[in-house]
Structures are given as C-alpha cells and as structure tokens.
C-alpha cells in the first residue's frame, strides 16, 4: 500500500531515483540466498565482466559496493589518495559541491575551481594550474561528469587532453553517477582512472549499489594510499576476487539479480542505442521548454545534459510550488531546485528505462502545472514540439522489426 495513495501510476521524472522496469522488479522478487554458495560467486563473476562494458573498459577492475553514490565517491578517494594530497575539483552545482565537501572532510588539500551555476567546469583554469605544477603536487583531478542540479555535462575528453598536453601524472577521477549508461562514456579511451556510478540512475535499479571501476594506475596508487578506510577498502575485495568467492561481506542478493536483469535490457537494446535514446528524449524536452517560452539553466549548448533539464522560471513564480502542485494534483514527481538555484528552477529527469510516450505524459503534466501557477502557457505547445520531433526521429523498436 502506498504511504500516500494516488490513483494510477506515479509519474517519476526526477533525475534519480528513476523508474524501475518490470523485468528488473520481477528479477528482484526472490528470497534471500546463501552468498557463500556456488551460485552467487558464479553470478558475481559474470556481472563483474559485464559491468566493464558500461564503462567501456577492458582494463578496469570493477567493485560492486553496497552503498550510494556518496559511498562510491569515498571509495574512489580513500583508496587512491593520502591525507594532505592536493586535488583539483570543480564546483558547478550542488553535487560537485558535496563531493568537494567530502574531499575536504577527508583531509585532502582541495584546489576548488568555481564556475557560475549553469556553466561547465572551467578547463582553461585547469590547464593553467597543471602548467604551473611542474613539481607535480597535484595528485588528482576530480570532476562530476553530469551535474544534475543544473543539467550541465562536462567534456571529459578535453580534460584528458589537457592532462596529456602537460604530461601531468595526476589521477583522473570521475563521478559518473548520472551519466554512465546514459551519456557517452569511454573509460579506457579517455584515460579515466576511477569512474563511479549509482544503481538508482541510468541503470534503473533501486538505490543501494555503488559501482566503482578502477584503472591499473588507480590500483597501483591504492597500494601506497594512506587514507583510512575499512568498509570501502579495495584490498579486501581483491583478496576475495583471488579466492573466487568475491564478497568480503554480505551483498544484496536481490540487487545482484536486479543488476543482471538491468544489464540484459541495456545489452539487448544496445548501449549505443541507449545513449542515442537519451539524446533524443533530452532534445524533445529542450524543444518543449523552448516552446513554453522558458529558458534552460544550462548556459551553452555544449554543456546540455541528456539526462536532466533544469528549467528556469520567471521571477514571479516559486519553482518549488510547481514541484509541490505537480505531485499533489497530477501525481507527477519533478526535481526541486537545489541550493543556489532553489526556487529558481525545476528539473525534469529523462534518464533510465524510459520512452517517448512516457516523457510526453510528463511534459503534458508540466504544462498543466505551469497553467495552474499562473504562467501564460498555451496548452499543447511543448507537447506538440516534442511530439513532432519524436515522430520524425524515433526508430522502430529493434526487436519488433
């Protein structure tokens, strides 16, 4: 029974947690098992190999950690760095701010590069800092690939090029919580040393699994890193990998079977097709916003996110009222504006196992809410713009051709 009942389905369009496909729900609807039996190590071994595919790596070592994205952050940092190590990190929104806060609280010397919220990371400043660091005191560059508070995606390929141009040995650590399995991500090609994601985002699973993937360079760094860690210690995982039992402590059996089903759906659709679908859904959403006469929080097209759109409201409208009314009247869940953009934006999440008609339902709901709060919108304007785009771009479903 729902805690607060509403007829029909809740239309979940926050940028995570996202809708869970029925196939995944069915796969998780099972009893507990003994994780020391032969079945769970056999399942885990295959999962670890298949997880590498979503990072686009052949050389990385993945860790399936029972945690959230915040725990995955901590795992990435504490296994590769020592207290007092200098990092460069970019503050462009709420989640990059929180990662910086975590780095500082863990005792790292964080060189913060701040941009206006709605802009991407200032990579020119990164270049100047790396050029000046001839003694190689910078031990890691930490960047959020996709900042969900503002709908901004950073250019990871350019970060790698800057590191290479200055022949700088700093580790390249990437928060891919809301990007991996939705946006183009190439761990090996871009020389990412640690990448991480969360189960509740584009994988379309419940919250509770942080997936971290470490390059050989990161594993080597972990041998000398002096940060305190126990629960997140990669050495414990690697020890049990060698033993063939894989788990240093009890995993969520249900999430493992859910991950198996989620990966199967992604591979059946094709990862590149999944990425293309996210771009298509995002483009339709942006066309709707434009048709409504509203603006995207993201200031340049090069930074547009394909997993979330942050919509700026006029000054006479409080964006939290849009979110509140959408849930109370239409059973539609939208994302609040956070911190510096609180009250100024609402967010439409369009990631995970999602199709065009589901998104059009969300856009129709947003139009009604905007009308409710006094915005002079023509009903159907955004839905029409998105529908026209989808009608011209949506391919046939591959399994039904």
XYZ file of N, CA and C in Angstrom, residues 89-248:
480
model
N 39.268 20.230 -7.994
C 37.875 19.824 -8.124
C 37.047 21.026 -8.542
N 36.003 20.782 -9.325
C 35.238 21.851 -9.959
C 33.866 21.989 -9.308
N 33.554 23.190 -8.823
C 32.252 23.447 -8.211
C 31.343 24.116 -9.235
N 30.375 23.343 -9.749
C 29.465 23.881 -10.764
C 28.001 23.654 -10.385
N 27.747 23.055 -9.209
C 26.389 22.754 -8.794
C 26.412 22.014 -7.465
N 25.234 21.586 -7.020
C 25.098 21.022 -5.682
C 25.905 19.742 -5.481
N 25.963 18.874 -6.485
C 26.609 17.582 -6.263
C 28.123 17.669 -6.376
N 28.617 18.553 -7.235
C 30.060 18.800 -7.236
C 30.473 19.490 -5.933
N 29.594 20.353 -5.405
C 29.866 20.987 -4.105
C 29.978 19.930 -3.001
N 29.078 18.971 -3.013
C 29.099 17.934 -1.969
C 30.338 17.051 -2.078
N 30.778 16.771 -3.300
C 31.987 15.961 -3.453
C 33.200 16.737 -2.947
N 33.227 18.038 -3.212
C 34.314 18.870 -2.689
C 34.294 18.864 -1.166
N 33.110 18.995 -0.586
C 32.981 18.957 0.872
C 33.518 17.640 1.426
N 33.206 16.551 0.753
C 33.710 15.252 1.209
C 35.233 15.198 1.137
N 35.800 15.697 0.050
C 37.260 15.703 -0.078
C 37.906 16.496 1.050
N 37.319 17.638 1.364
C 37.880 18.475 2.431
C 37.762 17.783 3.784
N 36.630 17.161 4.045
C 36.423 16.494 5.328
C 37.293 15.244 5.474
N 37.713 14.675 4.364
C 38.618 13.523 4.404
C 40.083 13.949 4.537
N 40.321 15.255 4.550
C 41.671 15.745 4.811
C 42.523 16.012 3.598
N 41.909 16.128 2.432
C 42.684 16.447 1.237
C 42.769 17.964 1.065
N 43.795 18.409 0.392
C 44.018 19.824 0.108
C 43.359 20.138 -1.234
N 42.131 20.649 -1.184
C 41.310 20.782 -2.394
C 41.478 22.161 -3.004
N 41.904 22.181 -4.232
C 42.014 23.402 -5.028
C 40.710 23.526 -5.807
N 39.803 24.390 -5.332
C 38.452 24.472 -5.890
C 38.429 25.463 -7.055
N 37.911 24.993 -8.188
C 37.695 25.853 -9.357
C 36.186 26.049 -9.487
N 35.730 27.258 -9.198
C 34.287 27.510 -9.148
C 33.817 28.231 -10.405
N 32.661 27.789 -10.906
C 32.009 28.432 -12.041
C 30.601 28.840 -11.636
N 30.041 29.777 -12.370
C 28.636 30.127 -12.167
C 27.777 28.893 -12.406
N 26.767 28.693 -11.563
C 25.898 27.530 -11.727
C 25.095 27.684 -13.021
N 25.198 26.688 -13.869
C 24.649 26.759 -15.227
C 25.757 26.725 -16.265
N 27.002 26.844 -15.793
C 28.168 26.717 -16.661
C 28.900 25.414 -16.355
N 29.710 24.957 -17.310
C 30.535 23.781 -17.108
C 31.824 24.117 -16.376
N 32.619 23.096 -16.126
C 33.915 23.279 -15.464
C 34.808 24.177 -16.313
N 35.521 25.075 -15.644
C 36.432 25.981 -16.353
C 37.748 25.234 -16.605
N 37.862 24.676 -17.794
C 39.022 23.846 -18.104
C 40.233 24.673 -18.496
N 40.025 25.947 -18.802
C 41.182 26.826 -19.032
C 41.961 27.021 -17.730
N 41.242 27.145 -16.618
C 41.914 27.266 -15.318
C 42.632 25.967 -14.986
N 42.018 24.833 -15.312
C 42.702 23.553 -15.110
C 44.025 23.532 -15.852
N 44.010 23.967 -17.114
C 45.234 23.971 -17.922
C 46.308 24.843 -17.276
N 45.912 26.017 -16.783
C 46.906 26.917 -16.185
C 47.470 26.336 -14.893
N 46.652 25.666 -14.112
C 47.127 25.076 -12.862
C 48.065 23.899 -13.131
N 47.742 23.090 -14.119
C 48.617 21.961 -14.453
C 49.943 22.463 -15.031
N 49.873 23.517 -15.843
C 51.099 24.074 -16.429
C 52.037 24.601 -15.343
N 51.451 25.182 -14.292
C 52.275 25.755 -13.220
C 52.797 24.694 -12.259
N 52.214 23.522 -12.291
C 52.550 22.479 -11.314
C 53.685 21.592 -11.834
N 54.844 22.180 -12.007
C 55.978 21.413 -12.541
C 56.500 20.387 -11.536
N 56.187 20.597 -10.258
C 56.627 19.642 -9.231
C 55.632 18.495 -9.052
N 54.536 18.557 -9.812
C 53.512 17.509 -9.765
C 52.962 17.296 -8.356
N 52.622 18.420 -7.714
C 52.000 18.331 -6.390
C 50.518 17.962 -6.477
N 49.912 18.182 -7.630
C 48.503 17.828 -7.820
C 48.424 16.316 -8.019
N 47.728 15.646 -7.139
C 47.657 14.184 -7.186
C 46.418 13.658 -7.906
N 45.357 14.482 -8.008
C 44.142 14.013 -8.674
C 43.336 15.193 -9.195
N 42.718 14.972 -10.335
C 41.713 15.889 -10.873
C 40.371 15.187 -10.716
N 39.450 15.815 -9.961
C 38.147 15.210 -9.650
C 37.055 16.037 -10.327
N 36.228 15.385 -11.104
C 35.201 16.118 -11.854
C 33.908 15.326 -11.899
N 32.802 16.043 -11.767
C 31.476 15.459 -11.949
C 31.148 15.525 -13.438
N 30.951 14.364 -14.049
C 30.661 14.338 -15.484
C 29.359 15.063 -15.788
N 28.319 14.779 -15.026
C 26.995 15.337 -15.285
C 26.419 15.886 -13.983
N 26.354 17.202 -13.877
C 25.856 17.864 -12.666
C 24.333 17.968 -12.745
N 23.644 17.157 -11.941
C 22.194 17.071 -12.064
C 21.468 18.280 -11.481
N 22.120 19.078 -10.647
C 21.453 20.250 -10.077
C 21.182 21.312 -11.127
N 22.031 21.379 -12.152
C 21.920 22.439 -13.164
C 21.767 21.901 -14.579
N 21.866 20.580 -14.744
C 21.749 19.995 -16.085
C 22.943 20.290 -16.961
N 24.137 20.195 -16.385
C 25.378 20.513 -17.097
C 26.239 19.262 -17.238
N 26.703 19.008 -18.455
C 27.618 17.898 -18.732
C 28.987 18.441 -19.097
N 30.020 17.900 -18.466
C 31.389 18.338 -18.729
C 32.059 17.491 -19.798
N 33.063 18.074 -20.440
C 33.784 17.439 -21.541
C 34.995 16.672 -20.991
N 34.819 15.375 -20.780
C 35.890 14.570 -20.188
C 37.046 14.362 -21.154
N 36.749 14.263 -22.437
C 37.822 14.070 -23.421
C 38.793 15.248 -23.390
N 38.262 16.435 -23.177
C 39.131 17.613 -23.120
C 39.975 17.612 -21.844
N 39.400 17.134 -20.746
C 40.189 17.033 -19.506
C 41.387 16.113 -19.731
N 41.142 14.963 -20.349
C 42.237 14.033 -20.622
C 43.280 14.671 -21.537
N 42.834 15.410 -22.558
C 43.778 16.048 -23.477
C 44.659 17.059 -22.735
N 44.057 17.821 -21.817
C 44.835 18.800 -21.051
C 45.870 18.089 -20.184
N 45.469 17.019 -19.507
C 46.426 16.250 -18.705
C 47.576 15.738 -19.571
N 47.244 15.237 -20.751
C 48.274 14.704 -21.648
C 49.164 15.807 -22.212
N 48.549 16.952 -22.550
C 49.325 18.061 -23.127
C 50.431 18.511 -22.176
N 50.150 18.477 -20.866
C 51.146 18.910 -19.882
C 51.887 17.725 -19.262
N 51.634 16.540 -19.811
C 52.287 15.316 -19.328
C 52.210 15.207 -17.808
N 51.010 15.484 -17.312
C 50.825 15.508 -15.873
C 50.339 14.149 -15.381
N 50.934 13.615 -14.327
C 50.598 12.263 -13.865
C 49.405 12.182 -12.917
N 48.714 13.290 -12.689
C 47.597 13.269 -11.735
C 46.562 12.225 -12.124
N 45.979 11.606 -11.116
C 44.877 10.677 -11.354
C 43.658 11.445 -11.851
N 42.860 10.794 -12.666
C 41.652 11.388 -13.258
C 40.452 10.638 -12.677
N 39.761 11.288 -11.720
C 38.648 10.663 -11.010
C 37.338 11.296 -11.468
N 36.363 10.461 -11.833
C 35.124 10.954 -12.439
C 33.897 10.413 -11.718
N 33.036 11.335 -11.309
C 31.699 10.997 -10.840
C 30.815 10.844 -12.076
N 30.439 9.596 -12.378
C 29.533 9.324 -13.492
C 28.177 8.845 -13.006
N 27.773 9.309 -11.817
C 26.552 8.794 -11.198
C 25.346 8.958 -12.121
N 25.183 10.136 -12.719
C 24.019 10.359 -13.579
C 24.383 10.384 -15.058
N 25.521 9.803 -15.406
C 25.909 9.790 -16.825
C 26.140 8.388 -17.374
N 26.758 7.515 -16.606
C 27.125 6.193 -17.129
C 25.866 5.389 -17.417
N 25.816 4.802 -18.601
C 24.649 4.091 -19.152
C 23.631 5.035 -19.770
N 23.946 6.326 -19.857
C 23.030 7.280 -20.472
C 23.747 8.228 -21.422
N 24.951 8.653 -21.041
C 25.761 9.541 -21.875
C 26.982 8.785 -22.385
N 27.582 9.320 -23.420
C 28.802 8.719 -23.963
C 29.884 8.748 -22.891
N 30.395 7.586 -22.545
C 31.432 7.484 -21.516
C 32.440 6.443 -21.965
N 33.724 6.817 -22.009
C 34.765 5.937 -22.541
C 35.948 5.913 -21.581
N 35.890 5.008 -20.642
C 36.893 4.980 -19.580
C 38.301 4.774 -20.133
N 38.482 3.783 -20.967
C 39.823 3.498 -21.482
C 40.295 4.589 -22.434
N 39.448 4.976 -23.368
C 39.856 5.959 -24.379
C 40.202 7.303 -23.754
N 39.473 7.685 -22.714
C 39.702 8.988 -22.075
C 40.662 8.899 -20.901
N 41.209 7.737 -20.653
C 42.198 7.601 -19.588
C 41.660 7.942 -18.218
N 40.417 7.565 -17.940
C 39.829 7.788 -16.619
C 40.402 6.752 -15.658
N 40.854 7.207 -14.504
C 41.480 6.287 -13.552
C 40.484 5.671 -12.576
N 39.536 6.442 -12.121
C 38.439 5.872 -11.329
C 37.141 6.502 -11.815
N 36.185 5.650 -12.159
C 34.845 6.100 -12.535
C 33.854 5.418 -11.616
N 32.752 6.086 -11.368
C 31.766 5.506 -10.459
C 30.358 5.896 -10.880
N 29.413 5.031 -10.528
C 28.012 5.329 -10.781
C 27.167 4.724 -9.679
N 25.872 5.045 -9.708
C 24.941 4.539 -8.703
C 23.824 3.759 -9.360
N 23.330 2.763 -8.666
C 22.339 1.855 -9.253
C 21.015 2.537 -9.567
N 20.672 3.627 -8.866
C 19.348 4.228 -8.981
C 19.211 5.205 -10.134
N 20.270 5.377 -10.904
C 20.224 6.339 -12.010
C 19.948 5.603 -13.328
N 20.824 5.709 -14.313
C 20.513 5.176 -15.633
C 20.402 3.653 -15.670
N 20.964 2.968 -14.691
C 20.794 1.518 -14.625
C 19.361 1.119 -14.274
N 18.596 2.045 -13.722
C 17.176 1.821 -13.409
C 16.965 0.709 -12.385
N 17.750 0.765 -11.321
C 17.631 -0.160 -10.196
C 17.246 0.623 -8.947
N 16.895 -0.057 -7.859
C 16.752 0.659 -6.593
C 18.096 1.229 -6.137
N 18.031 2.207 -5.266
C 19.235 2.725 -4.633
C 19.879 1.631 -3.787
N 21.214 1.640 -3.692
C 21.855 0.703 -2.783
C 23.118 0.051 -3.305
N 23.457 0.295 -4.564
C 24.694 -0.261 -5.100
C 25.520 0.856 -5.737
N 26.712 1.073 -5.207
C 27.670 1.973 -5.824
C 28.648 1.149 -6.635
N 28.792 1.482 -7.901
C 29.668 0.715 -8.785
C 30.882 1.578 -9.113
N 32.041 1.095 -8.723
C 33.304 1.807 -8.907
C 34.178 0.985 -9.834
N 34.836 1.646 -10.770
C 35.750 0.945 -11.680
C 37.103 1.642 -11.646
N 38.158 0.863 -11.389
C 39.499 1.415 -11.197
C 40.441 0.946 -12.300
N 41.222 1.878 -12.816
C 42.220 1.545 -13.829
C 43.421 0.871 -13.167
N 44.296 0.244 -13.970
C 45.526 -0.299 -13.394
C 46.346 0.751 -12.650
N 46.365 1.988 -13.154
C 47.104 3.064 -12.490
C 46.492 3.360 -11.113
N 45.165 3.341 -11.038
C 44.500 3.584 -9.756
C 44.765 2.448 -8.773
N 44.755 1.218 -9.267
C 45.059 0.085 -8.388
C 46.477 0.182 -7.852
N 47.403 0.627 -8.675
C 48.784 0.802 -8.226
C 48.854 1.888 -7.150
N 48.108 2.987 -7.369
C 48.084 4.065 -6.378
C 47.494 3.587 -5.057
N 46.563 2.656 -5.122
C 45.919 2.168 -3.901
C 46.890 1.425 -2.988
N 47.986 0.946 -3.551
C 48.960 0.204 -2.743
C 49.697 1.105 -1.762
N 49.762 2.410 -2.051
C 50.504 3.334 -1.186
C 49.612 4.404 -0.558
N 48.326 4.442 -0.930
C 47.411 5.444 -0.357
C 47.255 5.217 1.144
N 47.316 6.294 1.906
C 47.329 6.181 3.365
C 46.036 6.644 4.036
N 45.027 6.935 3.248
C 43.748 7.322 3.848
C 43.148 6.145 4.601
N 42.487 6.438 5.712
C 41.828 5.373 6.457
C 40.601 4.885 5.689
N 40.448 3.594 5.600
C 39.243 3.000 5.040
C 39.135 1.578 5.555
N 37.923 1.132 5.738
C 37.667 -0.245 6.153
C 36.620 -0.841 5.224
N 35.400 -0.341 5.342
C 34.299 -0.861 4.527
C 34.579 -0.713 3.034
N 35.240 0.390 2.644
C 35.461 0.684 1.227
C 36.821 0.213 0.709
N 37.559 -0.544 1.482
C 38.926 -0.913 1.106
C 38.928 -1.893 -0.061
N 39.517 -1.446 -1.181
C 39.599 -2.318 -2.359
C 40.408 -3.581 -2.080
N 41.376 -3.494 -1.190
C 42.231 -4.662 -0.917
C 41.394 -5.849 -0.445
N 40.369 -5.583 0.341
C 39.513 -6.659 0.817
C 38.776 -7.317 -0.353
N 38.268 -6.484 -1.237
C 37.597 -7.035 -2.412
C 38.564 -7.872 -3.249
N 39.743 -7.320 -3.522
C 40.706 -8.014 -4.379
C 41.130 -9.343 -3.773
N 41.229 -9.389 -2.463
C 41.567 -10.636 -1.780
C 40.504 -11.698 -2.064
N 39.237 -11.314 -1.977
C 38.166 -12.283 -2.207
C 37.967 -12.574 -3.691
N 38.337 -11.630 -4.566
C 38.348 -11.927 -6.005
C 39.320 -13.071 -6.279
N 40.499 -12.975 -5.663
C 41.527 -14.017 -5.868
C 41.047 -15.369 -5.347
N 40.298 -15.350 -4.258
C 39.793 -16.591 -3.678
C 38.647 -17.181 -4.488
N 38.023 -16.334 -5.347
C 36.904 -16.815 -6.160
C 35.567 -16.763 -5.445
N 35.533 -16.144 -4.247
C 34.263 -16.005 -3.531
C 33.676 -14.595 -3.668
N 34.509 -13.613 -3.977
C 34.139 -12.271 -4.434
C 33.635 -11.299 -3.367
N 33.061 -11.775 -2.260
C 32.408 -10.849 -1.330
C 33.077 -10.845 0.043
N 33.635 -9.695 0.461
C 34.208 -9.602 1.807
C 33.141 -9.442 2.881
